[in-house]
Amino acid sequence: MEADVLARLVDALPEGVVVTGAAEMEKYREDFARDGSAGTPAAVVRAEDAAQVQVAVRWAAEHRVPVVPRGAGTGLSGGSSAVEGGITISLERMRAVEIDQACQVAIVEPGALNVDVKIAAAEHGLWYPPDPSSYEICSIGGNLATNAGGLCCVKYGVTTDYVLGMDVVLADGTLVRLGGKQIKDVAGLPLLKLFVGSEGTLGIITRAVLRLVPVQVAGATLVSAFPTMTAASRAVVAIRQRVRASMLELMDNTAINAVEDWRSHGLDRATGALLLAQSDATGAACEAEIEMIRECCEREGAAAVFTTTDPEEAELFVAARRNAFLALEQRGSVLFEDVGVPVPLLPALVDGVAGIAERCGVEIAVVAHAGDGNTHPLIVYDAADPGSDERARKAFHEVMALAIELGGTITGEHGVGRAKKPALPDQLGDDVMALTRRIKDALDPDGILNPGAIL
Amino acid sequence: MEADVLARLVDALPEGVVVTGAAEMEKYREDFARDGSAGTPAAVVRAEDAAQVQVAVRWAAEHRVPVVPRGAGTGLSGGSSAVEGGITISLERMRAVEIDQACQVAIVEPGALNVDVKIAAAEHGLWYPPDPSSYEICSIGGNLATNAGGLCCVKYGVTTDYVLGMDVVLADGTLVRLGGKQIKDVAGLPLLKLFVGSEGTLGIITRAVLRLVPVQVAGATLVSAFPTMTAASRAVVAIRQRVRASMLELMDNTAINAVEDWRSHGLDRATGALLLAQSDATGAACEAEIEMIRECCEREGAAAVFTTTDPEEAELFVAARRNAFLALEQRGSVLFEDVGVPVPLLPALVDGVAGIAERCGVEIAVVAHAGDGNTHPLIVYDAADPGSDERARKAFHEVMALAIELGGTITGEHGVGRAKKPALPDQLGDDVMALTRRIKDALDPDGILNPGAIL
């Protein structure tokens, strides 16, 4: 890019909004996926409001410069990896959260963290359900861009289920306002839903209206130890037939030991697989649900079952599950899988992943939002060792191929980004890829928005 | 259309699939909206499977013939009004419903009725929540095309929340398979969601995978009589702040009397407004919810409050509410409104509608999925009297303008179709209309799919 072109961007925005220093650029190059594709941006626009996003996008459109939108940079698929010579628009400064209690909605800027929305809602007795494990560090904008899931989704659904309205800056800099505070709205094409999960390839979200619901409290938590992931997965399938649990998570022996190595949560290192279930029913209904869950676990060979109604005790186990990513990262480099299958195929998926680990000679820890059939096989490897790197990447692609073979998906909640792009056509097929391309070309004819992500 | 062109379509499909007789054409001209725009189709294709839909669409694409998809014809916005000289593809013969109990999904063809899916699911202890008032006569394909709502949506969400997969025939006859039986899937753009609510303007849905949940049972029903709709609406706003009811419906005095005139449900004709609320919590939680609802009603001036835990007794009231459309139609022609606002503005909306009725000199009955802020002002008029017709149409547009002024929507669940199209740009604005047009042109460049609907 010629210097005078960049200078025009710098001049068009208030001082400090556009940064170009090499050290700064380094900070914005990658997200948590560290997928290896990242270039160095020519500039980072740390926008303070939607108007500044529009200015930057208009400039990019005029000069055909790639634009990568970025929230907190905690993505696990390389969806906000910088493009060489492009600009990254960071939304980290736009973090206002306003609660409209009467309407039971949160009006949020994309840089606000998921936890900020939860805290603000709780002050009004309200709850924003979607809860990625990274909810304390990930941004709402990133959640919207990937249609993020989490632990409570098994009962309460994913991000798209809570979006009532959004402001989106399109590829030509136009800002469109979609939806609003009304709960039901079918006026016109469902454009709102098209942008949730579009990973910054169709527009940049600058504001969202999120639906809130009255606070729910987990009545009871059940923790069940199993000798194997297969047995634990079978229990999950059985539980889902009988109970609508508000949480249904799994972690395998490798994940348990990684968490214990990092910071002891009091887990038994000998456990083959740990199942965490919660019921947020009340009173006798809660007891009945927990009892049904216990029956399913015991029938599938649970070694030990523990239940508690103490929220603090429960949180120890849930935190262990949430911290698995962080703990695994202490052991080496990690490739983050996010494969999902129809729930009854969960045992086949975990068995298949174990086979891939053995065949490829890599360590794969598995944690899972098991009640939704969504698993995170985490491939731990040594990035400095070319052999280890190669084996890990082979396993990475084999796990995705396995999910597709089982009629599932390469990504349940993290997004395709750049890391999973090569496997996408295998899942979707040529016709759906062509349809995807048509939508992309219609909304971003010059291909400036997050080029290299998804397509 | 030249006779040999039509003959090619007839020849390309099995005998009896394509019908062209004048009497048959008349049956397929209009839907329940009778919006006055309908032409006479050159032929109706009563497809038996997706391949036949593809054949018909390929033929239409080749000859640039308009294609109107049609389910059960119960639409209330003219979304399946026939286009003069075009073809209507009726999905009424494609009505297979298969339940995959292990996956907790229904695999359905579009001509299956909503009630067929509910019954099939119930045989496996499962439930398909979306429940338009017309659930016994409306098709799932129509529900998908309009993203239909219903009575339980206040707690359980709308059609789009239950769609996991769909087969869609595109404007060139290509069939794409989107999603599947996996619950969470963010692989690629959210194309699945783009077609739910697209009213047949982007593709024709030939199969859907619908998410089912374990059966819920309404624990208790509360019926509260109010002197006015304003007071009843205020109670709804208050209830929503405290309770997540599983039903929260309103009907006004005009609707009550219409229902009683048609078939007595034992309602008190003097009641200004009737509120129907249900809780499907269990045990003490259910009692607590009903008690909170009662408090809200009494605080807002309820004249009488009645509660029951007898499902049959409850069903009498719910049926009265559901039958309001049918009952009103006995009084004359009806223009069906479907306006929605953020819930706290519900009292302002019902007051405004009453003002419009008075000003325009028309009768407007109001029933409402009040807990979602979604109302159905039903304008009763005499189609044979030009003065009545004119006043009714004036009121129709004023009600939509009022909803827009209150920051709401012209349609919460029925769709835009042809009847509400003139008001759509007022709600969405030029930029969103332009975006809509871009998507439409990308997917249907020749504009053959349901021309005249939405756009």
Short mmCIF file of C-alpha atoms in Angstrom, two decimals, chain A residues 100-104 126 146-150 153-158 160-162 170 172 174-178 180-191 193-199 201-202 211-214 216 237 240-244 281-282 284-286 338 340-344 369 371-374 407-416 424 427-428 431-432 435-440 442-445 454-455, chain B residues 100-104 126 146-150 153-158 160-162 170 172 174-178 180-191 193-199 201-202 211-214 216 237 240-244 281-282 284-286 338 340-344 369 371-374 407-416 424 427-428 431-432 435-440 442-445 454-455:
data_model
loop_
_atom_site.label_atom_id
_atom_site.label_comp_id
_atom_site.label_asym_id
_atom_site.label_seq_id
_atom_site.Cartn_x
_atom_site.Cartn_y
_atom_site.Cartn_z
CA ASP A 100 -33.52 -2.17 28.93
CA GLN A 101 -35.22 -3.92 31.80
CA ALA A 102 -38.77 -3.33 30.63
CA CYS A 103 -38.01 -4.85 27.22
CA GLN A 104 -35.70 -7.49 28.74
CA LEU A 126 -31.99 -11.07 34.05
CA THR A 146 -19.30 -17.23 15.11
CA ASN A 147 -22.79 -17.93 16.52
CA ALA A 148 -21.02 -19.11 19.65
CA GLY A 149 -22.38 -21.82 21.90
CA GLY A 150 -21.35 -22.91 25.37
CA CYS A 153 -26.88 -24.37 25.15
CA VAL A 154 -28.06 -27.94 25.65
CA LYS A 155 -31.20 -26.46 27.19
CA TYR A 156 -31.06 -22.76 26.29
CA GLY A 157 -29.78 -22.60 22.72
CA VAL A 158 -26.97 -20.68 21.06
CA THR A 160 -28.45 -16.71 17.24
CA ASP A 161 -31.43 -17.66 19.39
CA TYR A 162 -30.90 -14.50 21.47
CA LEU A 170 -21.66 -3.51 4.93
CA ASP A 172 -19.44 -0.35 1.01
CA THR A 174 -23.40 1.51 4.58
CA LEU A 175 -24.77 0.86 8.05
CA VAL A 176 -27.98 -1.17 8.13
CA ARG A 177 -30.15 -1.54 11.19
CA LEU A 178 -31.83 -4.95 11.35
CA GLY A 180 -35.04 -4.22 17.07
CA LYS A 181 -36.47 -4.73 20.52
CA GLN A 182 -39.58 -6.57 19.28
CA ILE A 183 -39.40 -10.29 20.01
CA LYS A 184 -41.12 -11.65 16.91
CA ASP A 185 -40.46 -10.03 13.56
CA VAL A 186 -40.72 -11.65 10.14
CA ALA A 187 -40.87 -8.47 8.05
CA GLY A 188 -38.74 -9.11 4.97
CA LEU A 189 -35.98 -11.64 4.45
CA PRO A 190 -34.34 -12.95 7.65
CA LEU A 191 -31.23 -10.83 7.08
CA LYS A 193 -29.88 -14.31 10.99
CA LEU A 194 -27.67 -14.23 7.90
CA PHE A 195 -25.08 -12.13 9.69
CA VAL A 196 -24.99 -14.18 12.91
CA GLY A 197 -22.24 -16.70 12.25
CA SER A 198 -20.99 -15.06 9.07
CA GLU A 199 -17.51 -14.60 10.62
CA THR A 201 -17.23 -12.05 5.76
CA LEU A 202 -20.48 -10.19 5.02
CA ARG A 211 -32.77 -11.01 24.34
CA LEU A 212 -32.56 -11.66 28.07
CA VAL A 213 -34.58 -14.05 30.19
CA PRO A 214 -35.28 -14.22 33.91
CA GLN A 216 -32.27 -19.41 36.20
CA VAL A 237 -27.24 -40.44 24.82
CA ARG A 240 -30.93 -36.95 26.62
CA GLN A 241 -33.78 -39.35 25.92
CA ARG A 242 -35.24 -38.78 29.35
CA VAL A 243 -34.20 -35.41 30.76
CA ARG A 244 -33.77 -31.87 29.49
CA ALA A 281 -35.75 -27.55 37.42
CA THR A 282 -37.13 -26.66 40.83
CA ALA A 284 -39.17 -32.23 43.35
CA ALA A 285 -38.78 -31.91 39.57
CA CYS A 286 -35.10 -31.17 40.04
CA ASP A 338 -14.91 -28.43 17.40
CA GLY A 340 -20.17 -32.33 16.21
CA VAL A 341 -22.42 -35.25 15.33
CA PRO A 342 -26.05 -36.22 15.89
CA VAL A 343 -26.10 -37.10 19.60
CA PRO A 344 -26.56 -40.89 19.23
CA HIS A 369 -20.67 -30.12 25.19
CA GLY A 371 -25.56 -33.11 25.32
CA ASP A 372 -25.45 -31.29 21.97
CA GLY A 373 -23.14 -33.85 20.35
CA ASN A 374 -20.47 -31.14 20.13
CA GLY A 407 -23.06 -37.04 9.14
CA GLY A 408 -21.87 -34.27 11.43
CA THR A 409 -20.04 -30.98 11.26
CA ILE A 410 -16.45 -29.76 11.32
CA THR A 411 -17.47 -26.92 13.63
CA GLY A 412 -20.30 -26.69 16.13
CA GLU A 413 -19.53 -23.29 17.63
CA HIS A 414 -16.01 -21.99 16.89
CA GLY A 415 -16.48 -21.19 13.23
CA VAL A 416 -14.56 -22.18 10.12
CA LEU A 424 -15.54 -27.12 4.48
CA GLN A 427 -18.91 -31.17 4.47
CA LEU A 428 -21.08 -28.83 2.42
CA ASP A 431 -23.67 -26.81 -4.61
CA VAL A 432 -23.74 -25.33 -1.13
CA LEU A 435 -24.48 -20.84 -3.02
CA THR A 436 -22.17 -19.52 -0.32
CA ARG A 437 -20.04 -17.85 -2.96
CA ARG A 438 -23.10 -16.23 -4.53
CA ILE A 439 -24.16 -14.69 -1.22
CA LYS A 440 -20.61 -13.53 -0.55
CA ALA A 442 -23.65 -10.22 -3.66
CA LEU A 443 -22.72 -8.57 -0.36
CA ASP A 444 -19.00 -8.09 -0.83
CA PRO A 445 -18.31 -7.99 -4.58
CA ILE A 454 -14.68 -19.50 5.29
CA LEU A 455 -14.03 -19.12 1.53
CA ASP B 100 -35.91 -40.26 14.60
CA GLN B 101 -36.39 -40.83 18.30
CA ALA B 102 -32.73 -41.31 19.14
CA CYS B 103 -31.82 -38.01 17.48
CA GLN B 104 -35.02 -36.32 18.72
CA LEU B 126 -41.61 -35.83 22.07
CA THR B 146 -43.10 -17.61 7.10
CA ASN B 147 -41.10 -18.54 10.23
CA ALA B 148 -44.45 -19.06 11.92
CA GLY B 149 -45.05 -18.46 15.59
CA GLY B 150 -47.95 -19.40 17.81
CA CYS B 153 -43.59 -19.15 21.48
CA VAL B 154 -43.54 -16.82 24.46
CA LYS B 155 -41.51 -19.48 26.25
CA TYR B 156 -40.44 -21.89 23.50
CA GLY B 157 -39.56 -19.70 20.51
CA VAL B 158 -40.60 -19.75 16.87
CA THR B 160 -36.60 -20.98 13.02
CA ASP B 161 -35.47 -22.04 16.50
CA TYR B 162 -36.42 -25.64 15.68
CA LEU B 170 -33.07 -23.14 -5.83
CA ASP B 172 -32.21 -22.96 -11.24
CA THR B 174 -30.50 -27.26 -7.98
CA LEU B 175 -31.36 -29.00 -4.72
CA VAL B 176 -29.15 -28.01 -1.80
CA ARG B 177 -29.07 -29.90 1.47
CA LEU B 178 -28.42 -27.61 4.43
CA GLY B 180 -28.69 -32.09 9.26
CA LYS B 181 -29.47 -33.94 12.47
CA GLN B 182 -26.61 -32.36 14.41
CA ILE B 183 -27.86 -29.77 16.91
CA LYS B 184 -25.03 -27.24 16.70
CA ASP B 185 -23.47 -26.48 13.34
CA VAL B 186 -21.73 -23.27 12.29
CA ALA B 187 -19.88 -24.63 9.25
CA GLY B 188 -20.11 -21.96 6.58
CA LEU B 189 -22.58 -19.10 6.23
CA PRO B 190 -25.90 -19.60 8.09
CA LEU B 191 -27.74 -20.36 4.85
CA LYS B 193 -31.61 -19.58 8.55
CA LEU B 194 -31.76 -17.45 5.41
CA PHE B 195 -34.46 -19.66 3.92
CA VAL B 196 -36.64 -19.84 7.05
CA GLY B 197 -39.04 -16.94 6.62
CA SER B 198 -38.05 -16.19 3.03
CA GLU B 199 -41.64 -16.79 1.87
CA THR B 201 -38.78 -15.97 -2.76
CA LEU B 202 -35.35 -17.64 -2.55
CA ARG B 211 -35.77 -30.43 16.46
CA LEU B 212 -38.06 -32.03 19.02
CA VAL B 213 -37.98 -31.72 22.79
CA PRO B 214 -39.42 -33.87 25.55
CA GLN B 216 -44.11 -30.48 28.34
CA VAL B 237 -46.18 -6.25 30.71
CA ARG B 240 -43.42 -10.75 31.79
CA GLN B 241 -41.17 -8.98 34.25
CA ARG B 242 -41.69 -11.69 36.83
CA VAL B 243 -42.65 -14.98 35.21
CA ARG B 244 -41.67 -17.00 32.16
CA ALA B 281 -43.44 -25.37 35.66
CA THR B 282 -43.96 -28.31 37.99
CA ALA B 284 -44.70 -25.71 43.85
CA ALA B 285 -42.93 -23.73 41.11
CA CYS B 286 -46.06 -23.88 39.00
CA ASP B 338 -50.05 -9.19 12.61
CA GLY B 340 -45.82 -6.40 16.94
CA VAL B 341 -44.06 -4.00 19.28
CA PRO B 342 -41.57 -4.25 22.12
CA VAL B 343 -43.68 -5.68 24.95
CA PRO B 344 -43.83 -2.55 27.15
CA HIS B 369 -49.80 -13.43 21.48
CA GLY B 371 -46.42 -12.05 25.90
CA ASP B 372 -44.38 -11.54 22.74
CA GLY B 373 -45.90 -8.13 21.96
CA ASN B 374 -47.45 -9.66 18.83
CA GLY B 407 -40.58 0.87 16.80
CA GLY B 408 -42.25 -2.43 16.01
CA THR B 409 -43.03 -4.60 13.03
CA ILE B 410 -45.79 -4.93 10.44
CA THR B 411 -45.64 -8.71 10.79
CA GLY B 412 -44.61 -10.87 13.72
CA GLU B 413 -45.40 -14.29 12.28
CA HIS B 414 -47.64 -14.24 9.19
CA GLY B 415 -45.14 -12.85 6.71
CA VAL B 416 -45.25 -9.90 4.34
CA LEU B 424 -42.37 -2.92 4.20
CA GLN B 427 -40.37 -0.34 8.33
CA LEU B 428 -37.03 -1.42 6.87
CA ASP B 431 -30.75 0.53 2.74
CA VAL B 432 -32.27 -2.69 4.09
CA LEU B 435 -29.79 -5.30 0.74
CA THR B 436 -32.91 -7.47 0.42
CA ARG B 437 -32.91 -6.87 -3.33
CA ARG B 438 -29.24 -7.83 -3.58
CA ILE B 439 -29.85 -11.18 -1.87
CA LYS B 440 -32.92 -11.81 -4.00
CA ALA B 442 -28.12 -13.23 -6.21
CA LEU B 443 -30.33 -16.25 -5.61
CA ASP B 444 -33.06 -15.66 -8.18
CA PRO B 445 -31.58 -13.46 -10.91
CA ILE B 454 -42.07 -9.30 -0.14
CA LEU B 455 -40.51 -7.32 -3.01
#
